[in-house]
Amino acid sequence: MKKLFLLLAALPVFMLQSCDNDEKDDLTNGEKIGLSQTELEYTWRGGCDTLQTQGSDWYFSEITVDDKTETLTQEEQGTDFEKTVEWLNVKRKDKEIEIKITDRNTSATDERTFEIVLQSEAERESITGKQNVMLDGDWDDVIGLSTREVSFGKDGGTVEVATQGEFWWMTDITLNGEVYAVDYGETSHVKDWVSASKIGTTLQIEVSPNDTGAERTFSIGLEAGNYFDRVEGVQAAE
């Protein structure tokens, strides 16, 4: 018996340790939310941001816009989910969250606020944000775009975006995130696979066929006096 006791005592420590801690760590990592950003701020014109999470085992539990709160359940969601509350649009695709302010805040005194709550079994995280008031000297919409979003198929084509006046010009063309300045005095601009022309009160956009095998994005900046706007576009890969 004495020899058996001495043999057990001499066994390496790691053989006697429990693996409970390792299992707990794995579970925590799997349920971790890990937001890439938790505070957002927008101008009175609105805007859009894309955030990332470290884990995917979470869901939106609450969305509060100003004083209005909507409670959401895990059962109504998946890894692809979209919800609009008042002027706030929230879209999830796996670990990516797109947040878009869909309306302008034309108030000169009252900023807008929101909070988006993410919940997992292990933790809870929040995204808070605000939309600032309209500043003195910052013009309201004097361009009057008929749409700010356009799309094209793989074969490309031409679309026309109407405006409400002729007193505007293009400031830049952005292709897949890379910005190209354009000449203020010109009404037609060609940048690689996108061409844009001002024809009276119409913005004409032409896109060449997409043979890259990947989705392409672009945007066209417009200015009128102290007012700025953009047309965002996407072209499918197939």
Short mmCIF file of C-alpha atoms in Angstrom, two decimals:
data_model
loop_
_atom_site.label_atom_id
_atom_site.label_comp_id
_atom_site.label_asym_id
_atom_site.label_seq_id
_atom_site.Cartn_x
_atom_site.Cartn_y
_atom_site.Cartn_z
CA MET A 1 0.00 0.00 0.00
CA LYS A 2 2.83 2.37 0.85
CA LYS A 3 4.44 1.74 -2.56
CA LEU A 4 1.10 2.49 -4.35
CA PHE A 5 0.73 5.80 -2.50
CA LEU A 6 4.25 6.83 -3.46
CA LEU A 7 3.57 5.96 -7.11
CA LEU A 8 0.40 8.10 -7.22
CA ALA A 9 2.21 10.99 -5.59
CA ALA A 10 4.90 10.83 -8.23
CA LEU A 11 2.45 11.15 -11.17
CA PRO A 12 2.81 14.39 -13.21
CA VAL A 13 0.51 17.16 -11.98
CA PHE A 14 -1.10 17.67 -15.41
CA MET A 15 -2.60 14.15 -15.27
CA LEU A 16 -4.57 15.08 -12.14
CA GLN A 17 -5.88 18.46 -13.39
CA SER A 18 -9.50 18.89 -14.48
CA CYS A 19 -10.31 20.15 -17.98
CA ASP A 20 -13.29 22.17 -16.69
CA ASN A 21 -11.37 25.47 -17.03
CA ASP A 22 -10.53 24.78 -20.67
CA GLU A 23 -14.18 24.01 -21.45
CA LYS A 24 -15.26 27.20 -19.70
CA ASP A 25 -12.76 29.29 -21.69
CA ASP A 26 -13.97 27.79 -24.97
CA LEU A 27 -17.58 28.53 -24.07
CA THR A 28 -16.78 32.13 -23.13
CA ASN A 29 -14.89 32.71 -26.38
CA GLY A 30 -17.76 31.27 -28.38
CA GLU A 31 -20.27 33.59 -26.73
CA LYS A 32 -18.06 36.69 -26.75
CA ILE A 33 -19.57 39.60 -28.70
CA GLY A 34 -16.48 41.81 -29.07
CA LEU A 35 -17.80 44.90 -30.85
CA SER A 36 -15.23 46.76 -32.94
CA GLN A 37 -16.85 50.08 -31.97
CA THR A 38 -19.43 51.10 -29.38
CA GLU A 39 -19.95 54.85 -29.96
CA LEU A 40 -21.06 56.52 -33.21
CA GLU A 41 -21.77 60.10 -34.25
CA TYR A 42 -23.41 61.48 -37.39
CA THR A 43 -24.04 64.85 -38.95
CA TRP A 44 -27.59 66.10 -39.37
CA ARG A 45 -27.55 64.65 -42.90
CA GLY A 46 -27.14 61.09 -41.59
CA GLY A 47 -24.70 58.47 -42.75
CA CYS A 48 -23.73 54.81 -42.56
CA ASP A 49 -21.19 52.74 -40.60
CA THR A 50 -20.15 49.08 -40.68
CA LEU A 51 -19.06 47.38 -37.44
CA GLN A 52 -17.62 43.93 -36.76
CA THR A 53 -18.02 41.49 -33.88
CA GLN A 54 -15.60 38.81 -32.74
CA GLY A 55 -18.27 36.19 -32.11
CA SER A 56 -21.52 35.29 -33.83
CA ASP A 57 -23.54 33.73 -30.98
CA TRP A 58 -25.48 36.90 -30.20
CA TYR A 59 -28.71 38.69 -31.14
CA PHE A 60 -30.24 42.17 -30.97
CA SER A 61 -32.29 42.39 -27.77
CA GLU A 62 -33.27 46.09 -27.83
CA ILE A 63 -33.22 49.04 -30.20
CA THR A 64 -33.95 52.46 -28.70
CA VAL A 65 -34.45 55.50 -30.93
CA ASP A 66 -34.90 58.71 -28.95
CA ASP A 67 -37.58 57.69 -26.42
CA LYS A 68 -38.93 54.69 -28.33
CA THR A 69 -37.67 51.21 -27.43
CA GLU A 70 -38.39 48.02 -29.36
CA THR A 71 -37.66 44.69 -27.67
CA LEU A 72 -36.54 41.89 -29.97
CA THR A 73 -36.36 38.14 -29.42
CA GLN A 74 -33.66 35.69 -30.45
CA GLU A 75 -36.27 33.46 -32.12
CA GLU A 76 -37.19 36.10 -34.73
CA GLN A 77 -33.57 36.60 -35.78
CA GLY A 78 -30.79 34.75 -37.51
CA THR A 79 -27.30 35.59 -38.67
CA ASP A 80 -28.98 37.58 -41.47
CA PHE A 81 -31.41 40.11 -40.01
CA GLU A 82 -32.63 43.65 -40.70
CA LYS A 83 -34.73 46.06 -38.66
CA THR A 84 -35.77 49.69 -39.11
CA VAL A 85 -36.96 51.76 -36.14
CA GLU A 86 -38.00 55.30 -37.00
CA TRP A 87 -34.96 56.86 -38.74
CA LEU A 88 -32.48 54.08 -37.84
CA ASN A 89 -31.80 51.01 -39.99
CA VAL A 90 -29.84 48.10 -38.52
CA LYS A 91 -28.70 45.20 -40.69
CA ARG A 92 -26.76 42.12 -39.62
CA LYS A 93 -24.86 39.63 -41.78
CA ASP A 94 -23.06 37.07 -39.62
CA LYS A 95 -20.42 39.10 -37.70
CA GLU A 96 -21.00 42.34 -39.62
CA ILE A 97 -23.42 45.08 -38.54
CA GLU A 98 -24.43 47.92 -40.85
CA ILE A 99 -25.97 50.97 -39.19
CA LYS A 100 -27.61 53.61 -41.35
CA ILE A 101 -29.30 56.91 -40.48
CA THR A 102 -32.11 57.06 -43.03
CA ASP A 103 -33.37 60.61 -42.46
CA ARG A 104 -32.01 64.10 -41.95
CA ASN A 105 -32.27 65.90 -38.63
CA THR A 106 -33.38 69.38 -39.65
CA SER A 107 -33.80 70.54 -36.05
CA ALA A 108 -31.47 73.34 -34.96
CA THR A 109 -31.81 72.44 -31.26
CA ASP A 110 -32.61 68.76 -30.68
CA GLU A 111 -30.04 66.07 -31.43
CA ARG A 112 -31.22 62.51 -32.00
CA THR A 113 -29.93 59.52 -30.03
CA PHE A 114 -30.06 55.74 -30.32
CA GLU A 115 -28.89 52.61 -28.53
CA ILE A 116 -28.59 49.09 -29.96
CA VAL A 117 -28.21 46.28 -27.42
CA LEU A 118 -26.53 42.99 -28.36
CA GLN A 119 -27.03 39.97 -26.12
CA SER A 120 -25.32 36.60 -25.87
CA GLU A 121 -25.59 33.93 -23.20
CA ALA A 122 -22.42 35.22 -21.56
CA GLU A 123 -22.58 39.00 -21.93
CA ARG A 124 -24.35 42.13 -23.13
CA GLU A 125 -22.90 45.01 -25.17
CA SER A 126 -24.37 48.26 -26.48
CA ILE A 127 -23.81 50.55 -29.44
CA THR A 128 -24.76 54.13 -28.65
CA GLY A 129 -24.96 56.96 -31.14
CA LYS A 130 -26.24 60.41 -31.87
CA GLN A 131 -27.20 62.51 -34.87
CA ASN A 132 -26.24 66.15 -34.48
CA VAL A 133 -28.45 69.15 -35.15
CA MET A 134 -28.43 71.20 -38.33
CA LEU A 135 -25.72 73.87 -38.09
CA ASP A 136 -26.14 77.54 -38.96
CA GLY A 137 -24.94 78.18 -42.49
CA ASP A 138 -25.18 74.50 -43.41
CA TRP A 139 -27.59 74.33 -46.31
CA ASP A 140 -30.54 71.99 -46.51
CA ASP A 141 -31.16 69.88 -49.61
CA VAL A 142 -31.08 72.17 -52.66
CA ILE A 143 -30.16 69.41 -55.12
CA GLY A 144 -33.19 67.19 -54.66
CA LEU A 145 -31.96 63.80 -55.85
CA SER A 146 -34.72 61.44 -56.93
CA THR A 147 -32.67 58.58 -55.41
CA ARG A 148 -29.37 58.19 -53.59
CA GLU A 149 -28.88 54.50 -54.40
CA VAL A 150 -28.56 52.80 -57.79
CA SER A 151 -27.63 49.27 -58.84
CA PHE A 152 -26.39 47.55 -61.97
CA GLY A 153 -26.18 43.99 -63.16
CA LYS A 154 -23.00 42.30 -64.35
CA ASP A 155 -23.52 43.62 -67.90
CA GLY A 156 -23.56 47.27 -66.76
CA GLY A 157 -25.78 49.87 -68.42
CA THR A 158 -27.06 53.39 -67.93
CA VAL A 159 -29.36 54.95 -65.34
CA GLU A 160 -30.60 58.49 -64.90
CA VAL A 161 -31.06 60.22 -61.55
CA ALA A 162 -33.30 63.28 -61.60
CA THR A 163 -32.67 66.41 -59.54
CA GLN A 164 -34.77 69.45 -58.71
CA GLY A 165 -32.43 72.08 -60.11
CA GLU A 166 -29.46 72.85 -62.34
CA PHE A 167 -27.28 74.62 -59.76
CA TRP A 168 -25.09 71.67 -58.80
CA TRP A 169 -21.85 70.01 -59.91
CA MET A 170 -19.90 66.81 -59.27
CA THR A 171 -17.02 66.81 -56.78
CA ASP A 172 -15.59 63.29 -56.99
CA ILE A 173 -16.12 59.71 -58.11
CA THR A 174 -15.22 56.95 -55.65
CA LEU A 175 -14.54 53.44 -56.97
CA ASN A 176 -14.36 50.58 -54.46
CA GLY A 177 -13.35 53.03 -51.74
CA GLU A 178 -10.72 54.92 -53.75
CA VAL A 179 -11.55 58.61 -54.29
CA TYR A 180 -10.91 60.36 -57.61
CA ALA A 181 -11.33 64.14 -57.79
CA VAL A 182 -13.04 65.61 -60.86
CA ASP A 183 -12.72 68.96 -62.63
CA TYR A 184 -15.25 71.49 -61.35
CA GLY A 185 -15.66 73.05 -64.79
CA GLU A 186 -16.53 69.80 -66.60
CA THR A 187 -20.02 68.28 -66.84
CA SER A 188 -18.87 64.80 -67.91
CA HIS A 189 -16.37 62.59 -66.10
CA VAL A 190 -14.98 59.13 -66.84
CA LYS A 191 -13.15 57.15 -64.14
CA ASP A 192 -12.20 53.63 -65.15
CA TRP A 193 -15.49 51.66 -65.36
CA VAL A 194 -17.87 54.51 -64.38
CA SER A 195 -18.83 57.59 -66.38
CA ALA A 196 -21.08 60.35 -65.04
CA SER A 197 -22.61 63.29 -66.91
CA LYS A 198 -24.70 66.28 -65.91
CA ILE A 199 -27.39 66.77 -68.55
CA GLY A 200 -29.59 69.67 -67.53
CA THR A 201 -31.18 68.61 -64.25
CA THR A 202 -30.28 64.93 -64.73
CA LEU A 203 -27.29 62.94 -63.53
CA GLN A 204 -26.61 60.19 -66.06
CA ILE A 205 -24.47 57.27 -64.85
CA GLU A 206 -23.02 54.62 -67.16
CA VAL A 207 -21.23 51.48 -65.93
CA SER A 208 -19.20 49.09 -68.09
CA PRO A 209 -19.55 45.27 -67.86
CA ASN A 210 -18.09 43.68 -64.75
CA ASP A 211 -15.65 40.90 -65.64
CA THR A 212 -13.73 40.97 -62.36
CA GLY A 213 -15.70 38.21 -60.64
CA ALA A 214 -16.27 40.46 -57.60
CA GLU A 215 -18.97 42.96 -56.68
CA ARG A 216 -18.00 46.59 -57.42
CA THR A 217 -19.12 49.72 -55.58
CA PHE A 218 -18.98 53.39 -56.45
CA SER A 219 -20.30 56.74 -55.33
CA ILE A 220 -20.58 60.16 -56.95
CA GLY A 221 -20.30 63.32 -54.89
CA LEU A 222 -22.46 66.36 -55.71
CA GLU A 223 -22.30 69.91 -54.41
CA ALA A 224 -24.52 72.97 -54.62
CA GLY A 225 -23.32 76.00 -52.69
CA ASN A 226 -22.85 74.78 -49.13
CA TYR A 227 -24.85 71.59 -49.63
CA PHE A 228 -23.27 68.20 -50.38
CA ASP A 229 -24.89 64.90 -51.37
CA ARG A 230 -23.95 61.52 -52.85
CA VAL A 231 -25.31 58.83 -55.13
CA GLU A 232 -24.18 55.38 -54.01
CA GLY A 233 -23.98 52.53 -56.50
CA VAL A 234 -23.27 48.81 -56.63
CA GLN A 235 -22.65 46.45 -59.54
CA ALA A 236 -23.20 42.72 -59.25
CA ALA A 237 -20.47 40.22 -60.09
CA GLU A 238 -22.75 37.77 -61.86
#
